[in-house]
């Protein structure tokens, strides 16, 4: 079945810097890759997603890139702000959605 | 409209007792997932219901765990003979999946289970 690995587990950046979170997946049939943000004490919420027929997608300060050959995808956050501090989960899906182990992002003011 | 709801929000139980956790998905959502999130850990997949298909139970950690979804709507996750390692937040999510898990999942607030 699908397995999704996520790195790093924790990431600390200065406000205004960029943050990059990377994920790899095992099932080459995976065709959908969402990213969820979970703020402390809250439920996860979708922030961006990408499908396998697209290499890159951008939404304001966040972007996701997908390399199907290497089976990895990344989340890029530019001009980070303190409110970006949260746990971020990547997901990979074939017939069901499996999440990575999460990255705790801390943006230092 | 109403989002995904879960009950109870908190449950404290003694080791060895059975517990039932309930999830009310968004009306019309055909897909429903259960995840487990231990303190500071990721989203561990437990079980996936899609329409009238047989559920994908591949994530259930032991035969003490079971789940059902009645009438394609409400779902109940049952843990029998609870153990301390079952302590976690149990999250339910639903989506309008139309056969593929490629739609946004809406999460419930979770049930925090503590086994003493």
Short mmCIF file of N, CA, C and O in Angstrom, two decimals, chain A residues 1 8 12 16 20 22 26 52 54 91 93 96:
data_model
loop_
_atom_site.label_atom_id
_atom_site.label_comp_id
_atom_site.label_asym_id
_atom_site.label_seq_id
_atom_site.Cartn_x
_atom_site.Cartn_y
_atom_site.Cartn_z
N UNK A 1 0.81 -1.19 0.00
CA UNK A 1 0.00 0.00 0.00
C UNK A 1 0.85 1.25 0.00
O UNK A 1 2.07 1.19 0.08
N UNK A 8 11.44 17.93 7.17
CA UNK A 8 11.90 17.45 8.48
C UNK A 8 10.70 17.28 9.43
O UNK A 8 9.59 17.67 9.11
N UNK A 12 12.44 25.35 12.18
CA UNK A 12 12.36 26.67 12.79
C UNK A 12 12.98 27.69 11.83
O UNK A 12 14.11 27.48 11.37
N UNK A 16 9.87 36.03 7.76
CA UNK A 16 10.32 36.60 6.51
C UNK A 16 11.14 35.63 5.66
O UNK A 16 11.24 35.81 4.43
N UNK A 20 10.67 25.10 3.58
CA UNK A 20 10.42 24.03 2.62
C UNK A 20 10.23 22.71 3.37
O UNK A 20 11.05 22.37 4.23
N UNK A 22 9.44 18.56 2.68
CA UNK A 22 9.53 17.60 1.59
C UNK A 22 8.86 16.28 1.95
O UNK A 22 8.93 15.84 3.10
N UNK A 26 5.46 6.15 -2.05
CA UNK A 26 5.95 4.86 -2.53
C UNK A 26 5.17 4.33 -3.73
O UNK A 26 5.74 3.64 -4.58
N UNK A 52 -1.51 14.71 -10.19
CA UNK A 52 -0.32 14.15 -10.81
C UNK A 52 -0.05 14.67 -12.22
O UNK A 52 1.02 14.45 -12.76
N UNK A 54 0.10 17.78 -12.97
CA UNK A 54 0.60 19.14 -12.82
C UNK A 54 1.93 19.09 -12.07
O UNK A 54 2.09 18.31 -11.14
N UNK A 91 -0.02 14.57 2.06
CA UNK A 91 -0.80 13.36 1.83
C UNK A 91 -0.58 12.85 0.43
O UNK A 91 -0.26 13.60 -0.49
N UNK A 93 -2.45 9.94 -2.37
CA UNK A 93 -3.67 9.15 -2.53
C UNK A 93 -3.68 8.37 -3.83
O UNK A 93 -3.34 8.88 -4.90
N UNK A 96 -7.06 5.58 -1.47
CA UNK A 96 -7.34 6.22 -0.20
C UNK A 96 -6.20 7.17 0.12
O UNK A 96 -5.12 7.10 -0.46
#
